[in-house]
Tab-separated table of C-alpha atoms in Angstrom:
chain	number	residue	atom	x	y	z
A	167	MET	CA	0.000	0.000	0.000
A	168	THR	CA	1.369	3.390	-0.904
A	169	GLN	CA	1.208	6.280	1.473
A	170	GLN	CA	-1.566	7.848	-0.611
A	171	GLY	CA	-3.740	4.856	0.287
A	172	VAL	CA	-3.613	5.878	3.951
A	173	ARG	CA	-5.792	8.859	4.805
A	174	TRP	CA	-4.729	10.499	8.033
A	175	THR	CA	-7.310	11.964	10.366
A	176	ALA	CA	-7.440	15.679	11.117
A	177	ASP	CA	-6.191	14.966	14.649
A	178	GLN	CA	-3.142	13.153	13.268
A	179	VAL	CA	-2.346	16.089	10.984
A	180	LEU	CA	-2.796	18.733	13.674
A	181	ALA	CA	-0.609	16.722	16.076
A	182	LEU	CA	2.304	17.694	13.787
A	183	ALA	CA	1.788	21.415	14.491
A	184	PRO	CA	4.725	23.018	16.329
A	185	ASP	CA	2.487	25.158	18.566
A	186	PRO	CA	-1.193	26.018	19.226
A	187	ALA	CA	-1.062	29.133	17.014
A	188	SER	CA	0.105	27.075	14.018
A	189	ARG	CA	-2.607	24.525	14.764
A	190	ARG	CA	-5.313	27.194	14.641
A	191	ALA	CA	-3.897	28.860	11.531
A	192	GLY	CA	-3.503	25.519	9.753
A	193	SER	CA	-7.101	24.582	10.572
A	194	ARG	CA	-8.331	27.737	8.850
A	195	LEU	CA	-6.443	26.720	5.674
A	196	GLY	CA	-7.840	23.182	5.622
A	197	ALA	CA	-10.600	24.087	3.169
A	198	ALA	CA	-10.422	24.276	-0.630
A	199	GLY	CA	-11.070	28.047	-0.821
A	200	PRO	CA	-7.494	29.417	-0.815
A	201	TRP	CA	-5.984	26.466	-2.693
A	202	SER	CA	-5.338	25.821	-6.376
A	203	GLY	CA	-3.196	23.401	-8.364
A	204	THR	CA	-3.391	20.757	-5.655
A	205	GLY	CA	-2.399	17.186	-6.324
A	206	SER	CA	-0.809	14.015	-4.987
A	207	SER	CA	1.324	11.211	-6.321
A	208	GLY	CA	1.490	7.527	-5.572
A	209	GLU	CA	5.020	8.030	-4.227
A	210	GLY	CA	3.754	9.980	-1.226
A	211	THR	CA	3.992	13.618	-2.378
A	212	VAL	CA	1.237	16.228	-1.882
A	213	TRP	CA	1.456	19.731	-3.355
A	214	GLY	CA	-0.617	22.867	-3.856
A	215	LEU	CA	-0.658	26.645	-4.303
A	216	CYS	CA	-2.123	28.713	-1.460
A	217	GLU	CA	-3.268	32.311	-1.763
A	218	GLY	CA	-1.510	34.669	0.639
A	219	SER	CA	-1.119	38.374	1.220
A	220	GLY	CA	1.094	38.811	-1.856
A	221	SER	CA	0.336	38.592	-5.551
A	222	THR	CA	2.079	35.214	-5.919
A	223	PRO	CA	0.585	32.157	-4.183
A	224	TYR	CA	2.758	30.147	-1.834
A	225	ARG	CA	4.128	26.889	-3.217
A	226	THR	CA	3.669	24.115	-0.677
A	227	VAL	CA	4.807	20.501	-0.979
A	228	VAL	CA	4.893	17.669	1.562
A	229	ASP	CA	6.733	14.354	1.310
A	230	ILE	CA	4.594	12.090	3.486
A	231	ALA	CA	6.619	8.946	2.812
A	232	ASP	CA	9.970	10.400	3.902
A	233	ALA	CA	12.066	7.870	5.851
A	234	SER	CA	12.366	10.126	8.926
A	235	GLY	CA	8.780	11.376	8.971
A	236	PRO	CA	6.899	13.932	6.877
A	237	ALA	CA	9.125	16.523	5.186
A	238	TYR	CA	7.853	19.949	4.189
A	239	HIS	CA	8.725	22.840	1.900
A	240	CYS	CA	6.863	26.126	1.452
A	241	SER	CA	7.818	29.398	-0.209
A	242	CYS	CA	6.266	31.406	2.638
A	243	PRO	CA	8.622	33.255	5.027
A	244	SER	CA	7.435	31.395	8.151
A	245	ARG	CA	10.065	29.925	10.463
A	246	GLU	CA	7.605	27.364	11.839
A	247	PHE	CA	8.068	23.759	10.837
A	248	PRO	CA	5.643	22.666	9.457
A	249	CYS	CA	4.093	26.024	8.554
A	250	LYS	CA	0.356	26.690	8.511
A	251	HIS	CA	0.219	26.143	4.723
A	252	ALA	CA	1.694	22.627	5.023
A	253	LEU	CA	-0.786	21.807	7.795
A	254	GLY	CA	-3.675	23.203	5.749
A	255	LEU	CA	-2.622	21.195	2.686
A	256	LEU	CA	-2.448	17.987	4.714
A	257	LEU	CA	-5.865	18.696	6.224
A	258	LEU	CA	-7.261	19.211	2.726
A	259	TRP	CA	-5.672	15.939	1.592
A	260	SER	CA	-6.878	14.033	4.667
A	261	GLY	CA	-10.511	14.936	3.869
A	262	GLY	CA	-10.417	12.515	0.932
A	263	ASP	CA	-13.194	14.347	-0.955
A	264	GLY	CA	-11.336	14.871	-4.223
A	265	ALA	CA	-9.906	18.273	-3.322
A	266	VAL	CA	-6.391	16.829	-3.784
A	267	PRO	CA	-6.585	14.622	-6.900
A	268	ARG	CA	-3.942	12.196	-8.097
A	269	GLY	CA	-1.725	13.548	-10.842
A	270	GLU	CA	1.731	14.498	-12.101
A	271	ALA	CA	3.782	16.754	-9.845
A	272	PRO	CA	4.532	20.241	-11.212
A	273	GLU	CA	8.127	21.085	-12.016
A	274	TRP	CA	8.730	23.101	-8.807
A	275	ALA	CA	7.508	20.247	-6.615
A	276	GLU	CA	9.471	17.652	-8.580
A	277	GLN	CA	12.652	19.735	-8.306
A	278	TRP	CA	12.325	19.864	-4.527
A	279	MET	CA	11.716	16.107	-4.338
A	280	ALA	CA	14.687	15.410	-6.611
A	281	GLY	CA	16.893	17.543	-4.384
A	282	ARG	CA	15.714	15.624	-1.324
A	283	ARG	CA	16.480	12.298	-2.974
A	284	THR	CA	19.966	13.500	-3.895
A	285	ARG	CA	20.738	14.733	-0.376
A	286	THR	CA	19.414	11.528	1.178
A	287	GLU	CA	21.603	9.411	-1.082
A	288	GLU	CA	24.668	11.560	-0.316
A	289	LYS	CA	24.107	11.133	3.418
A	290	ARG	CA	23.694	7.395	3.010
A	291	THR	CA	26.832	6.900	0.951
A	292	SER	CA	29.126	9.415	2.638
A	293	GLY	CA	31.470	7.909	5.195
A	294	SER	CA	33.646	9.267	7.946
A	295	SER	CA	36.527	11.515	6.884
A	296	GLY	CA	38.898	9.317	8.832
A	297	SER	CA	40.882	12.301	10.118
A	298	ALA	CA	40.126	11.430	13.758
A	299	GLY	CA	41.037	7.868	14.592
A	300	PRO	CA	40.103	5.798	17.645
A	301	GLU	CA	43.140	6.993	19.600
A	302	ALA	CA	42.246	10.662	19.093
A	303	ALA	CA	38.653	9.940	20.120
A	304	ARG	CA	39.870	8.172	23.269
A	305	ARG	CA	42.028	11.162	24.237
A	306	ARG	CA	39.119	13.546	23.715
A	307	ALA	CA	36.899	11.376	25.896
A	308	GLU	CA	39.519	11.319	28.636
A	309	ARG	CA	39.923	15.102	28.565
A	310	ARG	CA	36.186	15.574	28.779
A	311	ALA	CA	35.908	13.121	31.663
A	312	GLU	CA	38.546	15.130	33.533
A	313	ARG	CA	36.565	18.342	33.013
A	314	VAL	CA	33.337	16.683	34.154
A	315	THR	CA	35.075	15.341	37.252
A	316	ALA	CA	36.370	18.808	38.107
A	317	GLY	CA	32.864	20.186	37.611
A	318	ALA	CA	31.309	17.494	39.818
A	319	VAL	CA	33.802	18.218	42.611
A	320	GLU	CA	33.044	21.944	42.377
A	321	LEU	CA	29.315	21.244	42.424
A	322	GLU	CA	29.682	19.135	45.571
A	323	GLN	CA	31.444	22.040	47.277
A	324	ARG	CA	28.757	24.498	46.208
A	325	LEU	CA	25.962	22.233	47.453
A	326	ALA	CA	27.733	21.820	50.792
A	327	ASP	CA	28.089	25.607	51.111
A	328	LEU	CA	24.440	26.043	50.151
A	329	LEU	CA	23.165	23.679	52.834
A	330	ARG	CA	25.561	25.066	55.402
A	331	GLY	CA	24.185	28.582	54.806
A	332	GLY	CA	20.560	27.439	54.644
A	333	LEU	CA	18.046	27.241	51.802
A	334	ALA	CA	16.468	30.567	52.787
A	335	ALA	CA	19.693	32.349	51.911
A	336	ALA	CA	19.711	30.617	48.518
A	337	GLU	CA	16.186	31.865	47.763
A	338	GLN	CA	17.125	35.421	48.708
A	339	SER	CA	20.080	35.398	46.296
A	340	GLY	CA	17.747	35.052	43.287
A	341	ASP	CA	18.552	33.415	39.957
A	342	GLY	CA	22.123	34.692	39.847
A	343	LEU	CA	23.464	31.919	42.085
A	344	TRP	CA	21.939	29.171	39.962
A	345	GLU	CA	22.786	30.673	36.586
A	346	GLU	CA	26.414	31.153	37.598
A	347	THR	CA	26.616	27.561	38.869
A	348	ALA	CA	24.947	26.258	35.695
A	349	ALA	CA	27.459	28.198	33.589
A	350	ARG	CA	30.285	26.524	35.501
A	351	MET	CA	28.789	23.112	34.694
A	352	VAL	CA	28.583	24.068	31.013
A	353	ASP	CA	32.269	24.990	31.161
A	354	ALA	CA	32.877	21.539	32.645
A	355	GLN	CA	31.098	19.969	29.605
A	356	ALA	CA	28.399	18.481	31.844
A	357	PRO	CA	25.145	19.754	30.283
A	358	GLY	CA	23.046	17.331	32.331
A	359	LEU	CA	24.316	18.850	35.580
A	360	ALA	CA	23.768	22.355	34.169
A	361	ALA	CA	20.149	21.563	33.279
A	362	ARG	CA	19.391	20.236	36.763
A	363	VAL	CA	20.970	23.308	38.348
A	364	ARG	CA	18.730	25.548	36.240
A	365	GLU	CA	15.734	23.520	37.415
A	366	LEU	CA	16.794	24.306	40.988
A	367	GLY	CA	16.725	27.990	40.093
A	368	ALA	CA	13.193	27.641	38.719
A	369	LEU	CA	12.068	25.862	41.915
A	370	ALA	CA	13.478	28.474	44.276
A	371	GLY	CA	10.581	30.881	43.916
A	372	THR	CA	7.535	28.672	43.282
A	373	GLY	CA	4.806	27.365	45.553
A	374	PRO	CA	4.395	26.918	49.285
A	375	GLY	CA	6.249	23.578	49.249
A	376	ARG	CA	9.355	24.967	47.585
A	377	PRO	CA	11.786	24.378	50.517
A	378	VAL	CA	10.967	20.647	50.526
A	379	ARG	CA	11.180	20.403	46.726
A	380	LEU	CA	14.431	22.359	46.731
A	381	LEU	CA	15.946	20.016	49.298
A	382	GLU	CA	14.790	16.962	47.361
A	383	GLU	CA	16.285	18.225	44.115
A	384	CYS	CA	19.544	19.184	45.847
A	385	ALA	CA	19.736	15.604	47.129
A	386	LEU	CA	19.192	14.185	43.642
A	387	LEU	CA	21.811	16.519	42.219
A	388	HIS	CA	24.251	15.476	44.943
A	389	LEU	CA	23.483	11.823	44.163
A	390	LEU	CA	24.237	12.366	40.477
A	391	GLY	CA	27.528	14.098	41.229
A	392	ARG	CA	28.593	11.337	43.603
A	393	GLY	CA	27.499	8.740	41.069
A	394	TRP	CA	29.857	10.250	38.510
A	395	LEU	CA	32.769	10.452	40.948
A	396	ARG	CA	32.318	6.781	41.890
A	397	ARG	CA	31.122	5.477	38.543
A	398	GLU	CA	33.782	2.741	38.437
A	399	ARG	CA	32.096	1.075	41.426
A	400	LEU	CA	28.620	1.036	39.898
A	401	PRO	CA	26.995	-1.786	37.916
A	402	GLU	CA	27.441	-1.138	34.205
A	403	GLY	CA	23.764	-0.389	33.601
A	404	LEU	CA	23.605	2.200	36.374
A	405	ALA	CA	26.968	3.657	35.327
A	406	ALA	CA	25.600	4.114	31.791
A	407	THR	CA	22.553	5.856	33.263
A	408	VAL	CA	24.822	8.222	35.220
A	409	ARG	CA	26.800	9.051	32.078
A	410	SER	CA	23.570	9.747	30.230
A	411	ARG	CA	22.214	11.962	33.023
A	412	ILE	CA	25.494	13.876	33.152
A	413	GLY	CA	25.057	14.588	29.447
A	414	LEU	CA	27.809	12.512	27.857
A	415	PRO	CA	26.915	11.392	24.320
A	416	ALA	CA	26.639	7.686	23.625
A	417	PRO	CA	25.614	5.839	20.463
A	418	ALA	CA	22.499	3.712	20.275
A	419	ASP	CA	24.405	0.424	20.398
A	420	GLY	CA	21.546	-1.935	21.219
A	421	PRO	CA	20.584	-4.582	18.678
A	422	ALA	CA	18.201	-3.349	15.985
A	423	VAL	CA	14.634	-4.461	16.691
A	424	ARG	CA	12.317	-4.531	13.693
A	425	ASP	CA	8.646	-4.158	14.544
A	426	HIS	CA	5.471	-2.360	13.596
A	427	TRP	CA	5.774	0.622	15.936
A	428	LEU	CA	2.524	2.315	16.887
A	429	VAL	CA	2.960	6.088	17.303
A	430	LEU	CA	1.414	6.738	20.717
A	431	ALA	CA	2.169	10.425	21.262
A	432	GLN	CA	4.282	13.361	20.156
A	433	TYR	CA	4.876	16.643	21.950
A	434	ASP	CA	7.442	19.443	22.248
A	435	THR	CA	9.074	21.184	25.197
A	436	ALA	CA	11.160	24.314	24.734
A	437	ASP	CA	13.457	26.656	26.577
A	438	SER	CA	15.527	29.622	25.441
A	439	ARG	CA	18.158	27.326	23.934
A	440	LEU	CA	16.464	24.259	22.476
A	441	THR	CA	13.189	22.679	21.391
A	442	THR	CA	12.930	18.999	22.304
A	443	ARG	CA	10.412	16.711	20.615
A	444	ARG	CA	9.402	13.463	22.324
A	445	VAL	CA	7.785	10.688	20.295
A	446	TRP	CA	6.497	7.597	22.122
A	447	LEU	CA	6.255	4.319	20.197
A	448	TYR	CA	4.851	0.896	21.050
A	449	GLY	CA	6.075	-2.274	19.328
A	450	THR	CA	2.992	-4.245	18.342
A	451	GLY	CA	5.019	-7.460	18.141
A	452	SER	CA	7.708	-6.976	20.791
A	453	GLY	CA	5.486	-5.218	23.343
A	454	ARG	CA	8.255	-2.655	23.967
A	455	THR	CA	7.645	1.034	24.546
A	456	ALA	CA	10.352	3.300	23.145
A	457	LEU	CA	11.110	7.015	23.146
A	458	LEU	CA	12.521	8.977	20.208
A	459	LEU	CA	14.087	12.365	20.908
A	460	SER	CA	14.615	15.043	18.282
A	461	TYR	CA	15.978	18.567	18.723
A	462	GLY	CA	15.640	21.929	17.052
A	463	ALA	CA	17.323	25.260	17.657
A	464	ALA	CA	15.424	27.707	19.850
A	465	GLY	CA	12.284	28.876	18.087
A	466	ARG	CA	12.349	26.100	15.473
A	467	ALA	CA	10.577	22.761	15.615
A	468	PRO	CA	12.625	19.553	15.217
A	469	GLU	CA	12.435	17.792	11.870
A	470	LEU	CA	11.220	14.385	13.092
A	471	ALA	CA	7.417	14.237	12.986
A	472	LEU	CA	5.317	11.062	13.016
A	473	PRO	CA	1.503	10.816	12.773
A	474	VAL	CA	-0.087	9.699	16.035
A	475	GLY	CA	-2.280	6.615	15.690
A	476	LEU	CA	-0.456	5.034	12.746
A	477	ALA	CA	2.192	2.316	12.845
A	478	LEU	CA	5.496	2.212	10.984
A	479	ASP	CA	7.486	-0.842	9.979
A	480	ALA	CA	10.965	0.122	11.149
A	481	GLU	CA	14.042	-0.802	13.147
A	482	LEU	CA	14.870	0.776	16.509
A	483	SER	CA	18.123	0.526	18.475
A	484	ALA	CA	18.221	1.202	22.220
A	485	TYR	CA	20.568	3.650	23.929
A	486	PRO	CA	22.652	2.372	26.877
A	487	GLY	CA	21.415	2.751	30.441
A	488	ALA	CA	19.487	0.603	32.900
A	489	GLY	CA	15.785	0.719	32.108
A	490	GLN	CA	16.168	3.545	29.592
A	491	PRO	CA	13.330	3.647	27.003
A	492	ARG	CA	15.178	5.943	24.600
A	493	ALA	CA	15.957	4.522	21.168
A	494	ALA	CA	17.205	5.642	17.758
A	495	LEU	CA	15.083	5.272	14.653
A	496	GLY	CA	16.843	3.165	12.052
A	497	GLU	CA	15.743	1.899	8.667
A	498	ARG	CA	12.089	2.257	7.754
A	499	PHE	CA	10.588	-0.340	5.440
A	500	ALA	CA	7.179	1.184	4.655
A	501	PRO	CA	5.233	4.408	5.209
A	502	PRO	CA	3.085	4.661	8.364
A	503	ALA	CA	-0.136	2.670	8.082
A	504	PRO	CA	-3.268	2.137	10.188
A	505	THR	CA	-3.372	-0.637	12.783
A	506	ASP	CA	-6.042	-2.025	15.091
A	507	VAL	CA	-3.498	-2.904	17.779
A	508	ARG	CA	-3.601	-0.998	21.063
A	509	PRO	CA	-1.049	-1.274	23.855
A	510	PRO	CA	-2.257	-3.381	26.779
A	511	GLY	CA	-3.452	-1.386	29.770
A	512	THR	CA	-2.965	-1.667	33.507
A	513	THR	CA	-4.487	-0.286	36.688
A	514	THR	CA	-3.591	2.985	38.382
A	515	ALA	CA	-2.123	1.127	41.366
A	516	ARG	CA	0.102	-0.958	39.137
A	517	ALA	CA	1.174	2.139	37.200
A	518	ALA	CA	2.369	3.822	40.407
A	519	ALA	CA	4.206	0.646	41.406
A	520	ARG	CA	5.868	0.500	37.987
A	521	TYR	CA	7.280	3.987	38.481
A	522	GLY	CA	8.627	2.996	41.905
A	523	GLU	CA	10.318	-0.055	40.423
A	524	ALA	CA	11.898	2.027	37.652
A	525	LEU	CA	13.502	4.358	40.228
A	526	ARG	CA	15.775	1.499	41.306
A	527	ASP	CA	17.503	1.642	37.922
A	528	ASP	CA	17.286	5.421	37.473
A	529	PRO	CA	16.777	7.503	40.654
A	530	TRP	CA	16.546	10.697	38.537
A	531	LEU	CA	13.608	9.457	36.475
A	532	ASP	CA	10.698	11.904	36.359
A	533	SER	CA	8.149	9.483	34.907
A	534	VAL	CA	7.594	6.213	33.058
A	535	PRO	CA	5.354	5.487	30.037
A	536	VAL	CA	2.155	3.724	31.074
A	537	THR	CA	-1.127	2.765	29.421
A	538	LEU	CA	-4.097	2.774	31.799
A	539	ASP	CA	-7.083	0.592	30.966
A	540	ARG	CA	-10.690	1.344	31.911
A	541	VAL	CA	-10.174	4.641	33.675
A	542	ILE	CA	-12.585	7.562	33.966
A	543	PRO	CA	-11.513	11.218	34.223
A	544	ALA	CA	-13.158	12.769	37.268
A	545	PRO	CA	-12.807	16.059	39.173
A	546	ASP	CA	-10.968	15.898	42.487
A	547	GLY	CA	-11.344	19.120	44.442
A	548	ASP	CA	-9.396	21.750	42.538
A	549	GLY	CA	-7.804	19.144	40.272
A	550	TRP	CA	-8.595	16.072	38.202
A	551	GLN	CA	-7.828	12.387	38.490
A	552	LEU	CA	-8.104	9.188	36.483
A	553	ALA	CA	-10.158	6.722	38.502
A	554	ASP	CA	-10.216	2.971	37.910
A	555	ALA	CA	-13.645	1.846	36.731
A	556	ASP	CA	-13.308	-1.525	38.450
A	557	GLU	CA	-11.210	-0.685	41.538
A	558	ASP	CA	-11.231	1.888	44.320
A	559	ALA	CA	-8.046	3.637	43.201
A	560	ALA	CA	-7.050	6.677	41.147
A	561	LEU	CA	-4.086	8.711	39.913
A	562	PRO	CA	-4.070	12.524	40.107
A	563	LEU	CA	-3.301	14.441	36.947
A	564	THR	CA	-0.152	16.554	36.958
A	565	PRO	CA	-0.442	20.351	37.119
A	566	ALA	CA	0.812	20.510	33.517
A	567	ALA	CA	-1.966	18.161	32.352
A	568	ARG	CA	-4.646	20.185	34.124
A	569	SER	CA	-3.625	23.319	32.213
A	570	ARG	CA	-3.736	21.738	28.736
A	571	PRO	CA	-6.784	21.787	26.444
A	572	GLY	CA	-6.260	18.043	25.958
A	573	LEU	CA	-7.874	17.497	29.360
A	574	TRP	CA	-11.243	18.648	28.053
A	575	ARG	CA	-10.892	16.488	24.956
A	576	LEU	CA	-10.245	13.520	27.240
A	577	VAL	CA	-13.302	14.356	29.355
A	578	ALA	CA	-15.476	14.772	26.257
A	579	LEU	CA	-14.339	11.504	24.666
A	580	SER	CA	-14.944	9.636	27.902
A	581	GLY	CA	-18.358	11.116	28.637
A	582	GLY	CA	-18.234	9.331	31.996
A	583	ALA	CA	-17.426	5.954	30.408
A	584	PRO	CA	-14.140	4.022	30.799
A	585	VAL	CA	-11.379	4.738	28.275
A	586	ARG	CA	-7.845	3.544	27.655
A	587	VAL	CA	-5.242	6.283	28.142
A	588	PHE	CA	-1.518	6.402	27.393
A	589	GLY	CA	0.689	8.858	29.255
A	590	GLU	CA	3.551	9.451	31.648
A	591	CYS	CA	3.283	8.444	35.320
A	592	GLY	CA	5.651	10.053	37.813
A	593	HIS	CA	6.066	11.710	41.177
A	594	GLN	CA	3.733	14.589	40.262
A	595	GLY	CA	0.963	12.346	38.970
A	596	PHE	CA	-0.160	11.245	35.516
A	597	THR	CA	0.040	13.228	32.260
A	598	PRO	CA	-2.348	11.825	29.602
A	599	LEU	CA	-0.995	11.982	26.046
A	600	ALA	CA	-3.396	9.831	23.985
A	601	VAL	CA	-6.789	8.180	24.465
A	602	TRP	CA	-8.760	5.342	22.890
A	603	PRO	CA	-12.508	5.447	23.506
A	604	GLU	CA	-14.443	2.213	23.831
A	605	GLY	CA	-14.831	0.432	20.485
A	606	PRO	CA	-12.644	0.506	17.350
A	607	GLY	CA	-10.619	3.512	16.312
A	608	ALA	CA	-7.155	5.034	16.341
A	609	ALA	CA	-5.558	6.891	19.220
A	610	VAL	CA	-6.667	10.483	19.689
A	611	PRO	CA	-3.765	12.774	20.666
A	612	LEU	CA	-4.166	14.894	23.807
A	613	CYS	CA	-1.071	17.096	23.432
């Protein structure tokens, strides 16, 4: 089956939007009115001309069958990725009402596709320059380890001084203390330590329970620093987790696992430096849940984008670390396609226990991926919870989940009836990311 035989839903298209504003703007362009010269090919290309504010319409083309997810090109000046025109074109195509007929691609669309094919082939065939051999790489790794060790020792001293002077003094000093410490960790080439220090700075002025949270996070940061300094004494799996949390790069060296991977969820988080995209997958044959990470410079969405609710026939390789779900996407053998498979669900009590068990392998873990079966969203005082339909137990929703519009979509789809929900379960509660109502149907994204 070619990609053009698979009609995505509007929810799957809009899940690709980099932000809510793009989602709204793309929805307004999902009708035939502003479009002309639209078409699609059996190879997975969709194109069209969209009227804009200028005299020349914007040329928009999407490669849906690209090996790393949909690829987009538009002549508009937007820095968003995909832009509202690409989203609108995909929405028009997903309607399946003849607004995007099959045909021959125009020259401008074919030129872009030919350029993509050329670049992909060059990347595939190009090898390493060979200028840096294994010995040079080993020396670089040793020098970096020395810098990280010096940074960890300095961090230990700063934490000791902080606790000796009291947390109240740290709060009164403002963000300067944390930013300066984070900068020192960047100098030590330990970005993981720097990120956790910045999180301490964000905690210092929030909420009535901030002293307790601050102390907890200081303890976890101290544990990570000590783990690095004594990494030779740790089991290999835990040592790999420490290296990953410190921020040292490592290749995805696990054996390639080929499966039909169901795309469970996709969402972005951003700071002033980086946009991080998280894509959760479930292996319909292996039963494994895996996480793909993709990055974009500040203000730009990462390139990797996969349609929620479809499955792709592909290989994944795991990154090192005890209990780490992160994997690298390898060769893809077919475009994403529909599937009736859903991940098996569990109870809220078992989900909480699963998170506790995962902390043994990774004490710095914020959450674990979990699918809850037969749960009902219900108000709980000022918040919300997911209550088991068959047991007297529930999980509270995280503050982040309560502030997202996806909560109301979840409530509406449930209508008081049990649903199956995929999300992340951690110390702050449960964050729902996708839902399956009772009966057949694909996952509905909640983020």
